[in-house]
XYZ file of C-alpha atoms in Angstrom:
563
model
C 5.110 61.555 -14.056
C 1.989 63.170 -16.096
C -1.223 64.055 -14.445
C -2.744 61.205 -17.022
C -0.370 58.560 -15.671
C -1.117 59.430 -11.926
C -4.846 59.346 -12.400
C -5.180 56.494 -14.146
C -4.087 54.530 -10.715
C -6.883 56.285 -8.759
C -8.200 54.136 -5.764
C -11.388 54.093 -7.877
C -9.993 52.528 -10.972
C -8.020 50.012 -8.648
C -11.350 48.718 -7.436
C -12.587 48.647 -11.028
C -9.523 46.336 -12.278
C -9.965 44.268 -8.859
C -13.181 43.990 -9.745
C -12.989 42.831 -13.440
C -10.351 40.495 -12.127
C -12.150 38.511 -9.867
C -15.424 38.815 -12.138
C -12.867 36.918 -14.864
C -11.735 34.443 -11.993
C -14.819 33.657 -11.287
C -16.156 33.066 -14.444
C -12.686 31.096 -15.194
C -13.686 29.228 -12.059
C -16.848 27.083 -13.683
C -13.774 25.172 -15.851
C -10.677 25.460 -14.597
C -10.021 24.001 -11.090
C -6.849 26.202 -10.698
C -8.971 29.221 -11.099
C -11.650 28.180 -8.591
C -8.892 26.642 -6.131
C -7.333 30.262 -6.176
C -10.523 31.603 -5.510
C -12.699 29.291 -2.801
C -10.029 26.937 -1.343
C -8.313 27.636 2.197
C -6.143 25.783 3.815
C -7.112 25.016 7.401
C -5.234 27.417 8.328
C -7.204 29.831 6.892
C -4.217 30.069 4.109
C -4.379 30.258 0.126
C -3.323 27.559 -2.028
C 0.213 28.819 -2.758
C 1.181 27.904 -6.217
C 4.603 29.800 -5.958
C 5.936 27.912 -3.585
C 4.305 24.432 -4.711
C 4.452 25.243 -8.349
C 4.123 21.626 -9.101
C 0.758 21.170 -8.303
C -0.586 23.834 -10.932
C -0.623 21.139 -13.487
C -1.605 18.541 -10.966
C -5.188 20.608 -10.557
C -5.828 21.201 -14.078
C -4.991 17.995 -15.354
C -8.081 16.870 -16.241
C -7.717 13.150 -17.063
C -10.320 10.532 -14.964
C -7.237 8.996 -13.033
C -4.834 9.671 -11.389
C -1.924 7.892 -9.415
C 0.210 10.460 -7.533
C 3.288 8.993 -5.326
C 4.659 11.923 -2.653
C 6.813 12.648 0.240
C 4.610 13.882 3.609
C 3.701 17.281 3.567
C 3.801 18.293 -0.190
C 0.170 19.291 -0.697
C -1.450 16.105 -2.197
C -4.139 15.576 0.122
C -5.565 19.583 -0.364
C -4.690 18.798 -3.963
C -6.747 16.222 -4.398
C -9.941 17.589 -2.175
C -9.909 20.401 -4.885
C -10.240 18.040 -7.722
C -12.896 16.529 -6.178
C -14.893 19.655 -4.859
C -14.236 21.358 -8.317
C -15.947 18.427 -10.145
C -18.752 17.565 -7.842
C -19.678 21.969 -8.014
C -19.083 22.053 -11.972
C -19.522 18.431 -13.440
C -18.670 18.483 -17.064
C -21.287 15.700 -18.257
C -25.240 16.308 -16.777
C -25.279 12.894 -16.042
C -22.573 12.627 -13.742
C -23.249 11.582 -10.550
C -22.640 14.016 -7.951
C -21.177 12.049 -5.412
C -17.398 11.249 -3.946
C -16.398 8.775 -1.730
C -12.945 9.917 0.131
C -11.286 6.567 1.611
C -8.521 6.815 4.477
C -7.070 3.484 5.847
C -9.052 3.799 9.395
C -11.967 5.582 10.866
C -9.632 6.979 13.424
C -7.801 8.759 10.183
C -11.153 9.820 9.196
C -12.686 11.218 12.175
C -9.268 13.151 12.894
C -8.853 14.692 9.407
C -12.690 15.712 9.129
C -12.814 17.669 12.328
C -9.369 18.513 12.701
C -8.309 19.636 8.754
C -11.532 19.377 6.467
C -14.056 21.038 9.209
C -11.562 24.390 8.759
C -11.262 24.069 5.628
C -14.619 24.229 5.007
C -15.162 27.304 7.442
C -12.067 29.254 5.794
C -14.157 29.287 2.561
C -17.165 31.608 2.026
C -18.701 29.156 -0.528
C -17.769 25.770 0.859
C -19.570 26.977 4.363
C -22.081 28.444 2.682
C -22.207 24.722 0.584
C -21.735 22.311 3.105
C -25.165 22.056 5.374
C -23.576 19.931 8.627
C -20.094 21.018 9.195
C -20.112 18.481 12.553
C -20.683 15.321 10.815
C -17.295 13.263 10.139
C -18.628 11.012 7.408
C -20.794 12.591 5.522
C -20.665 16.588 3.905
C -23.267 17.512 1.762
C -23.809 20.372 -0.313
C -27.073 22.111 -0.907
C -26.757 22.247 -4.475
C -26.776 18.336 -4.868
C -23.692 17.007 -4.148
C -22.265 14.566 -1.688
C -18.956 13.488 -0.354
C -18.648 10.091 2.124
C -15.605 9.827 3.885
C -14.767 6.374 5.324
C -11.961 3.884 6.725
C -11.009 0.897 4.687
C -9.622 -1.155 8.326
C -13.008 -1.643 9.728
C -15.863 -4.198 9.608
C -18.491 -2.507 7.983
C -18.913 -3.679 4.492
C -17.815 -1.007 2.097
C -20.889 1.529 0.448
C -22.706 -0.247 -1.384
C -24.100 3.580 -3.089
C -23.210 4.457 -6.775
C -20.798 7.515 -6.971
C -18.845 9.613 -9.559
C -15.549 9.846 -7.839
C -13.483 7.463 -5.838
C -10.602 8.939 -4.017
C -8.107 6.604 -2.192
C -5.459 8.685 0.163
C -2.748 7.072 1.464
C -2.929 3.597 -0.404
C -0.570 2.231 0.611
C -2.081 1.711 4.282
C -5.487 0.802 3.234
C -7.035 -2.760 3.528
C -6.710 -3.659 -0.221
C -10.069 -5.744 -0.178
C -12.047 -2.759 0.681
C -10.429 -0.900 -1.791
C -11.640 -3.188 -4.684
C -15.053 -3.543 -3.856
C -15.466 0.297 -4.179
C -14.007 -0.276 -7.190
C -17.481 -1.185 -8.434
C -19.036 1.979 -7.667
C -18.415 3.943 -10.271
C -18.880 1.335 -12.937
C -22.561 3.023 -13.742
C -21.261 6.528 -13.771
C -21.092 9.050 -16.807
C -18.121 10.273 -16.237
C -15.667 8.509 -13.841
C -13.211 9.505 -12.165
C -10.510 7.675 -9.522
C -7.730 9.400 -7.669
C -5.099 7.150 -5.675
C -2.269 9.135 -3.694
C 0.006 7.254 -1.288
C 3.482 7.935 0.569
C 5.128 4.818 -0.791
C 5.946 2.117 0.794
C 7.590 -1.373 -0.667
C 8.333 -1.251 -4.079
C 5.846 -3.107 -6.263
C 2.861 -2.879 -3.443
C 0.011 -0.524 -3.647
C 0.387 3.206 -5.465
C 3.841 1.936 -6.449
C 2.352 -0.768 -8.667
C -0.421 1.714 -9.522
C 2.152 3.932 -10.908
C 3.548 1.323 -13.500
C 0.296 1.785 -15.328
C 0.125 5.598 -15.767
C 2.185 8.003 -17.766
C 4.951 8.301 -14.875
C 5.601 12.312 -15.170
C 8.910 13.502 -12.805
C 9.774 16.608 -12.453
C 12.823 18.069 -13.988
C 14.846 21.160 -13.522
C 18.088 22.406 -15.116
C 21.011 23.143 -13.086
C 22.041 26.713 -12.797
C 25.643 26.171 -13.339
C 26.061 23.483 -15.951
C 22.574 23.476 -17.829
C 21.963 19.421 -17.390
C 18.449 18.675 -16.539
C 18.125 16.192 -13.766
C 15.360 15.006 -10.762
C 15.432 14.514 -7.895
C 14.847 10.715 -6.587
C 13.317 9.264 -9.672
C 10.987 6.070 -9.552
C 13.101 4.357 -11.755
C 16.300 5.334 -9.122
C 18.488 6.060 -12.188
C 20.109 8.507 -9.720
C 20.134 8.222 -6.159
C 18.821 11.164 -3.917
C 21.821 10.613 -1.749
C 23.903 12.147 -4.782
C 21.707 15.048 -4.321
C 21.285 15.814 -1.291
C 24.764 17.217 0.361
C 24.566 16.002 4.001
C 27.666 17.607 5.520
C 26.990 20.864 3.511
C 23.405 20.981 3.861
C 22.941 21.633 0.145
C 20.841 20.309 -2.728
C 23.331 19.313 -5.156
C 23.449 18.815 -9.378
C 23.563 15.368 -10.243
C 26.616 16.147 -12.726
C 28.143 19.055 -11.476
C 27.749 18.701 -8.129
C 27.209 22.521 -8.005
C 24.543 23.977 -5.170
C 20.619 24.001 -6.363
C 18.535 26.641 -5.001
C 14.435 26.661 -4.536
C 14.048 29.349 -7.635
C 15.615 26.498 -10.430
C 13.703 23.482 -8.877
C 10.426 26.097 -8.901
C 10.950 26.452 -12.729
C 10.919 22.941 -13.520
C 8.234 20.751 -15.200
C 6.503 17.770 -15.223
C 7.849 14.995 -17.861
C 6.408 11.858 -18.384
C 8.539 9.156 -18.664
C 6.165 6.785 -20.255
C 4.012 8.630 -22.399
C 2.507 5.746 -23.975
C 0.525 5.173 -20.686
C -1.260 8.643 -21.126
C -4.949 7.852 -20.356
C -3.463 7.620 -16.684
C -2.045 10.562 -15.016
C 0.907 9.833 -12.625
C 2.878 12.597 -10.664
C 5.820 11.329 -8.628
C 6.346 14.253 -5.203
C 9.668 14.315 -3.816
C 11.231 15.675 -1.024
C 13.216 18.599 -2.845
C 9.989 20.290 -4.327
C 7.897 21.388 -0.648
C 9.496 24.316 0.701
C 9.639 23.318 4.062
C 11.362 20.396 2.801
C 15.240 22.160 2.917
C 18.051 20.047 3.368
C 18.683 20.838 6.631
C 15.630 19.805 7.434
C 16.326 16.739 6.206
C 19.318 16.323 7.540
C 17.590 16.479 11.055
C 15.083 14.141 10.037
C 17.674 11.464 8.791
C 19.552 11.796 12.147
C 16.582 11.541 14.635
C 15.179 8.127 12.139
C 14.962 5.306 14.365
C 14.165 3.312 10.737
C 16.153 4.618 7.401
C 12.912 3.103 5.201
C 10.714 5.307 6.782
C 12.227 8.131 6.314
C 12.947 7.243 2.619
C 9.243 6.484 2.072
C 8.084 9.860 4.058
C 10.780 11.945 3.680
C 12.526 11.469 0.393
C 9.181 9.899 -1.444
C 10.273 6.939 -2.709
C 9.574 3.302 -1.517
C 12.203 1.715 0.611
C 12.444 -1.823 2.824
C 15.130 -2.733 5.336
C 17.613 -4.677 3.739
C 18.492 -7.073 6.313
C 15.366 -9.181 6.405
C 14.511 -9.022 2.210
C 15.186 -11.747 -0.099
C 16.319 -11.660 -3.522
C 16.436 -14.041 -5.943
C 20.725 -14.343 -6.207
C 20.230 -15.628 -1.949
C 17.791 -18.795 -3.203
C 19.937 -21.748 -2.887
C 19.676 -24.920 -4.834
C 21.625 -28.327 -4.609
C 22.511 -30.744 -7.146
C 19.419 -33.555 -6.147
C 16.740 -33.883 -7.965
C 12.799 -32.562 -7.051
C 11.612 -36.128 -5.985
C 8.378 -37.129 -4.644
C 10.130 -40.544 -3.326
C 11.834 -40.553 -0.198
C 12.917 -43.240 1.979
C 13.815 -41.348 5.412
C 11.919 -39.408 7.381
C 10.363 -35.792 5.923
C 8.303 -32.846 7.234
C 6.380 -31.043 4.731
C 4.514 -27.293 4.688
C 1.140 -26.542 2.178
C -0.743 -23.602 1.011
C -3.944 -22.945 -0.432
C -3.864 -21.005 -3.912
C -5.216 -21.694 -7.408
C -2.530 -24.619 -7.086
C -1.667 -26.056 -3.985
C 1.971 -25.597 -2.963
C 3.856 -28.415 -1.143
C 7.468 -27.934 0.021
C 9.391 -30.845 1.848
C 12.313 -31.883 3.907
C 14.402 -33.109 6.037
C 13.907 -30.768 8.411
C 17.744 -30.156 8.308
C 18.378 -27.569 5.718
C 17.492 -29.866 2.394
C 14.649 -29.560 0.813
C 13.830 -32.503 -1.343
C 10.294 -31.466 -2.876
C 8.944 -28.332 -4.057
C 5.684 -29.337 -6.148
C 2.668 -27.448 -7.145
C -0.097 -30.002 -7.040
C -3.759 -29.172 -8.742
C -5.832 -31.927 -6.560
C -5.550 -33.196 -2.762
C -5.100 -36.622 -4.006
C -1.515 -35.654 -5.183
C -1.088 -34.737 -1.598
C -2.599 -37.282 0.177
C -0.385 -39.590 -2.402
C 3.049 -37.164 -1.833
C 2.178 -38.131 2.484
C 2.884 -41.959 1.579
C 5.837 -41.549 -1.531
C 7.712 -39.104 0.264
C 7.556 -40.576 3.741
C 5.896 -37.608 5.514
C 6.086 -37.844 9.152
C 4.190 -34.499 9.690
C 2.761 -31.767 7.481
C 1.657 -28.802 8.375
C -0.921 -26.869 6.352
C -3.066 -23.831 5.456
C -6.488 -23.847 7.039
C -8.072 -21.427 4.535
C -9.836 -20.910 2.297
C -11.217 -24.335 2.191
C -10.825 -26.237 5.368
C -12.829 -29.454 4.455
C -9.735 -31.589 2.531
C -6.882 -30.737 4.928
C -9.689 -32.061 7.678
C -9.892 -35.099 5.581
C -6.511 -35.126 5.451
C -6.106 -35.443 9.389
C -8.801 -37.672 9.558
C -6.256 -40.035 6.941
C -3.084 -39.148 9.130
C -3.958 -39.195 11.911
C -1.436 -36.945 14.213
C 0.510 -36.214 11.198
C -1.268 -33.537 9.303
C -1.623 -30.045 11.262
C -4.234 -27.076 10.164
C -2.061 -23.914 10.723
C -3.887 -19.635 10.674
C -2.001 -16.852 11.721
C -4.124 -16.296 14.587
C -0.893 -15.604 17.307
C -1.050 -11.827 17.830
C 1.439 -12.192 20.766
C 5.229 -12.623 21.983
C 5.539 -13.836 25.202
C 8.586 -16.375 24.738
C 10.712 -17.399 22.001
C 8.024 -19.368 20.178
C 7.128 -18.208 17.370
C 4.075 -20.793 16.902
C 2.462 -22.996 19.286
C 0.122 -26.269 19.024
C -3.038 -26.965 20.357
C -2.457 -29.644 22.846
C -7.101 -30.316 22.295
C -6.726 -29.904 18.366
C -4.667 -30.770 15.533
C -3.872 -27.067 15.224
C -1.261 -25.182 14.892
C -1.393 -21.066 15.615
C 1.362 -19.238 14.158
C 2.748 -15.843 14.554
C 2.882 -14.484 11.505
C 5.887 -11.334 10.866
C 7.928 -13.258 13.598
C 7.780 -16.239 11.284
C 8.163 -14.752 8.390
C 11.521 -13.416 9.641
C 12.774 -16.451 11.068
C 12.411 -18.253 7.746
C 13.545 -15.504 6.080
C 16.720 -15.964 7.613
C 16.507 -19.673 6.993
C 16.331 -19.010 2.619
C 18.759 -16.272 3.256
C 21.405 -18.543 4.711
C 21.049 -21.487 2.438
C 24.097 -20.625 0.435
C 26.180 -20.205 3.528
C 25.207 -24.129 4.943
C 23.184 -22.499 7.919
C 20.078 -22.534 6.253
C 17.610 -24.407 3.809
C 18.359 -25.042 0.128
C 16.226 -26.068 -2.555
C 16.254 -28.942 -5.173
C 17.398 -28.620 -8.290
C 14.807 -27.672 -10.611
C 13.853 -26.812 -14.352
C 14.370 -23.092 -15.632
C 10.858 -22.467 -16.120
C 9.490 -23.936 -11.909
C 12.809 -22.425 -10.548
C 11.595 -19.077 -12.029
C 7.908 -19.646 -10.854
C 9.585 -20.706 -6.836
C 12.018 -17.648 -6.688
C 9.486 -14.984 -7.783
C 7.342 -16.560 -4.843
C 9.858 -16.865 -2.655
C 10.751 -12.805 -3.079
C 6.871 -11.722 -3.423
C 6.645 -10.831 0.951
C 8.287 -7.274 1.221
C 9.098 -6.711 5.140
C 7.910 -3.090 5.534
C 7.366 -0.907 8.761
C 4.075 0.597 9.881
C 2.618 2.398 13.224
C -0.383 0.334 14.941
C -3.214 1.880 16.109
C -1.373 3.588 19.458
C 1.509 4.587 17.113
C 4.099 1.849 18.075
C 6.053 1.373 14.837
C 6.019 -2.693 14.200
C 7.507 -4.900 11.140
C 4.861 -6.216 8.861
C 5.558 -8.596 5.562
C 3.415 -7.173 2.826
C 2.927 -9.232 -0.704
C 3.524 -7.562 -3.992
C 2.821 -10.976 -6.065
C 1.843 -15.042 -5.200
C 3.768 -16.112 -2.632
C 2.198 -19.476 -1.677
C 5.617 -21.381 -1.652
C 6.793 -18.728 0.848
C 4.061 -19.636 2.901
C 4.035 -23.198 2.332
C 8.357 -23.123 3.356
C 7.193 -21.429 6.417
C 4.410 -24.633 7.526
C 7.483 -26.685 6.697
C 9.290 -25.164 9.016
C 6.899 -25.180 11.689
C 6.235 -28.862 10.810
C 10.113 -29.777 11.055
C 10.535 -27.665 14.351
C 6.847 -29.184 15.835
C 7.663 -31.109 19.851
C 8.507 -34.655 19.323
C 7.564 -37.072 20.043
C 3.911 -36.556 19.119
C 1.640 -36.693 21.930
C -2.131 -38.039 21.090
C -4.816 -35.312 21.479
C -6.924 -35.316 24.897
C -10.382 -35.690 23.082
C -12.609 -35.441 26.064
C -16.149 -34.499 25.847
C -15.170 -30.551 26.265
C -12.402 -30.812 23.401
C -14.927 -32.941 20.465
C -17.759 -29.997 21.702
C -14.765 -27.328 21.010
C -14.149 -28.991 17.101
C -17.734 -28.824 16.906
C -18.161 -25.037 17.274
C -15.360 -24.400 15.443
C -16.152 -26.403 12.537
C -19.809 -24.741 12.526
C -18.161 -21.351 12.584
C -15.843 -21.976 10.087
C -18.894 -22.803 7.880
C -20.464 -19.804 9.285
C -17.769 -17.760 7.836
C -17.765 -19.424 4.527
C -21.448 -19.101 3.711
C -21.307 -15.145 4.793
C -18.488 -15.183 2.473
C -20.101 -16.723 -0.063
C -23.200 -14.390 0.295
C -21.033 -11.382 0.062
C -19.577 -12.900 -3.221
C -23.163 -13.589 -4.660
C -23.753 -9.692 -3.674
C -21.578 -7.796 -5.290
């Protein structure tokens, strides 16, 4: 080595390229949110954003497109992800009319309080220009910067009307468990903005439901790789499950494995893959699909643990793997519907029971009460149904209370301890019952997931002659009944104390699903009828509860008129 060589690397001259680095980094930083996460962001543990190891979410930063749908396994980096995003954009908006403001939705205001004082509060302090940004580091809901900018944090599960304040970014973490009506009023706050932007991020759940049906609409990018041994180029647990991450993932040798070779995969070739979209033609709509191959910590041994010690497969699918999953056992599909040979009638001479729900039509299924069902109608009036009580011989019907009370009323007032007003109102268990009347009220209050379940079963054993089957119908109202019939997903989520409980969530109409289940509850109501005990206390009771029904209604209607 030369005396020129060694002097050029002079502690002095070090400095002087450090210096003209980060000079160019920070100038970089103004446009490029890689550049300024590099440079301000910290995780909270005081940690940089490592783009080695999570080499997926380069691209992810940078891409620059107003939305954004990104479906990931737990603990891949989405949530610090998207907080640079938005931080990036409300510091350096592109457009001088944007409006500097973000509001950052969790599902509950328990999720809120314990990632802004647990996570974002470090965060904040790890970074010289965030704390030297953000004026109250204590508050949960609100961070503002002194330059102008502000970010409201808030729960979508909680009875406070959503903020009614214009903003320029909407970001939505973890979808998937937020109250969807929350979620599309803020959709309106952005609608005045220069320069919108939305970001929705999830674990999956069900298939269909929340950032899984968000994903259909965007660009759909997975990552690919090529194997080391063979050359194919493969993913890992794609969306479309042309491959199944079982194939992949070597259980017994605690190995990632090639799709086609079956050879071992290593971090360094997954680390040199890239994002593909699989349908381009959706391009003004990022989507980025996180699986559980890319983190680091993510190794199959890990996952092998994880897979052992799950209680519930789907969950670890959704978390783990990142890909939406539901148990099996309780979901119907559309090759379990059973149908007879007898026509849809709305004449019958024996005895029926009969279920309705409230939708843009009014579903109406009926039957004996002993696996047939003899009716499955979708009536646009109440008349039809009032006229459907007398042709079809209805000896009780039970139906939806909401959202319009008033002509189900009128319908009891017609049939007199015949027609039932059923709510989901039971929260609890405590016998076998699944529903229960009101021995004051022609009421009937219904547990909803356990019901769901037990007619689940019922549809599901049709074929078998242990359960319900359906009349024969024509192509077009047979499609129409099975699609409702398979809309309710049973998924698992944790309550508010953590206790993991079945839930059905929708992914499309499923009135007749609804109205099967008042069916059942009005074939399966105590007979014989006993008349209501309408003493003084009981007509006060109806009284209330009528004005508080119209209570709610108005407030609803008010709310509607508002926004």
């Amino acid at each position: 080595m030369d005396s020129s060589q060694g002097s050029s690397k002079t502690p002095q001259t070090l400095l002087a390229a450090w210096r003209a680095s980060l000079a160019f980094l920070s100038e970089q930083a103004k446009t490029n949110p890689a550049a300024w996460t590099l440079l301000n962001l910290r995780t909270d543990r005081g940690e940089f954003l490592d783009f080695h190891e999570r080499p997926y979410l380069r691209e992810i930063i940078q891409d620059e497109r107003p939305e954004h749908v990104c479906i990931a396994c737990a603990q891949s980096g989405k949530t610090i992800t998207y907080l640079a995003k938005t931080w990036h954009r409300l510091l350096h908006p592109r457009d001088p009319q944007f409006t500097p403001t973000a509001i950052y939705t969790f599902p509950t205001a328990s999720d809120v309080n314990e990632f802004s004082k647990a996570r974002l509060k470090k965060m904040i302090q790890a970074s010289p220009l965030l704390l030297e940004e953000v004026a109250d580091l204590d508050s949960a809901e609100v961070k503002q910067g002194k330059s102008g900018w502000t970010m409201y944090l808030r729960g979508t599960k909680t009875e406070r009307a959503a903020l009614s304040i214009p903003a320029g970014i909407l970001v939505h973490d973890e979808l998937d468990r937020s109250q969807p009506d929350t979620l599309q009023m803020y959709g309106d706050r952005t609608r005045d903005s220069a320069d919108p932007h939305l970001f929705l991020f999830s674990t999956p759940t069900i298939p269909g439901l929340g950032i899984s049906a968000q994903w259909e609409h965007s660009d759909q990018a997975e990552w690919f790789w090529d194997c080391p041994h063979c050359g194919f180029e493969q993913t890992f647990a794609p969306m479309d499950r042309h491959s199944a991450w079982r194939d992949q993932l070597d259980l017994d040798e605690l190995e990632f494995r090639c799709i086609k070779c079956a050879g071992p995969i290593g971090r360094e070739p997954v680390w040199e893959g890239r994002w593909v979209p699989q349908r381009p033609e959706n391009g003004a709509i990022a989507g980025y699909h996180i699986t559980g191959i890319m983190p680091a910590r993510s190794t199959p041994a890990r996952l092998a643990k994880e897979l052992a010690r799950a209680k519930f497969v789907e969950l670890f699918v959704q978390g783990h793997i990142g890909v939406p999953e539901v148990s099996g056992t309780s979901q119907i599909t559309e090759d379990l519907i059973a149908t007879g040979d007898w026509p849809n009638t709305l004449k019958s001479t024996e005895p029926t029971f009969a279920g309705l729900d409230q939708g843009r039509k009014l579903d109406f299924v009926c039957g004996d009460g002993k696996g047939k069902i003899i009716a499955v109608h979708r009536f646009d009036d109440w008349a039809q149904v009032a006229s459907a009580m007398e042709t079809l011989n209805v000896r009780v019907l039970v139906g939806d209370s909401q959202p319009e009370p008033r002509p189900l009323q009128e319908l009891v007032a017609r049939f007199p301890r015949r027609v039932y007003l059923a709510d989901y109102s039971k929260t609890t268990l405590d016998s076998a019952e699944w529903f229960e009347r009101d021995l004051h009220a022609p009421r009937v209050r219904i547990h909803r997931t356990a019901g769901l379940d037990t007619t689940a079963e019922r549809i599901i054993m049709g074929a078998s002659g242990n359960g319900d089957v359906f009349p024969h119908l024509p192509p077009q109202e047979l499609t129409v009944l099975k699609a409702h019939l398979c809309a309710a997903k049973r998924t698992l989520e944790e309550d508010s104390h953590g206790v993991t409980r079945g839930v059905w969530r929708e992914v499309g109409d499923d009135h007749a699903r609804h109205a099967h289940l008042y069916y059942t509850v009005a074939a399966n109501m105590p007979r014989p009828m006993q008349p209501f005990i309408r003493t003084a206390q009981t007509k006060q009771r109806e009284q209330e509860a009528a004005a508080a029904e119209q209570k709610e209604q108005d407030a609803l209607s008010e709310v509607a008129d508002t926004n």
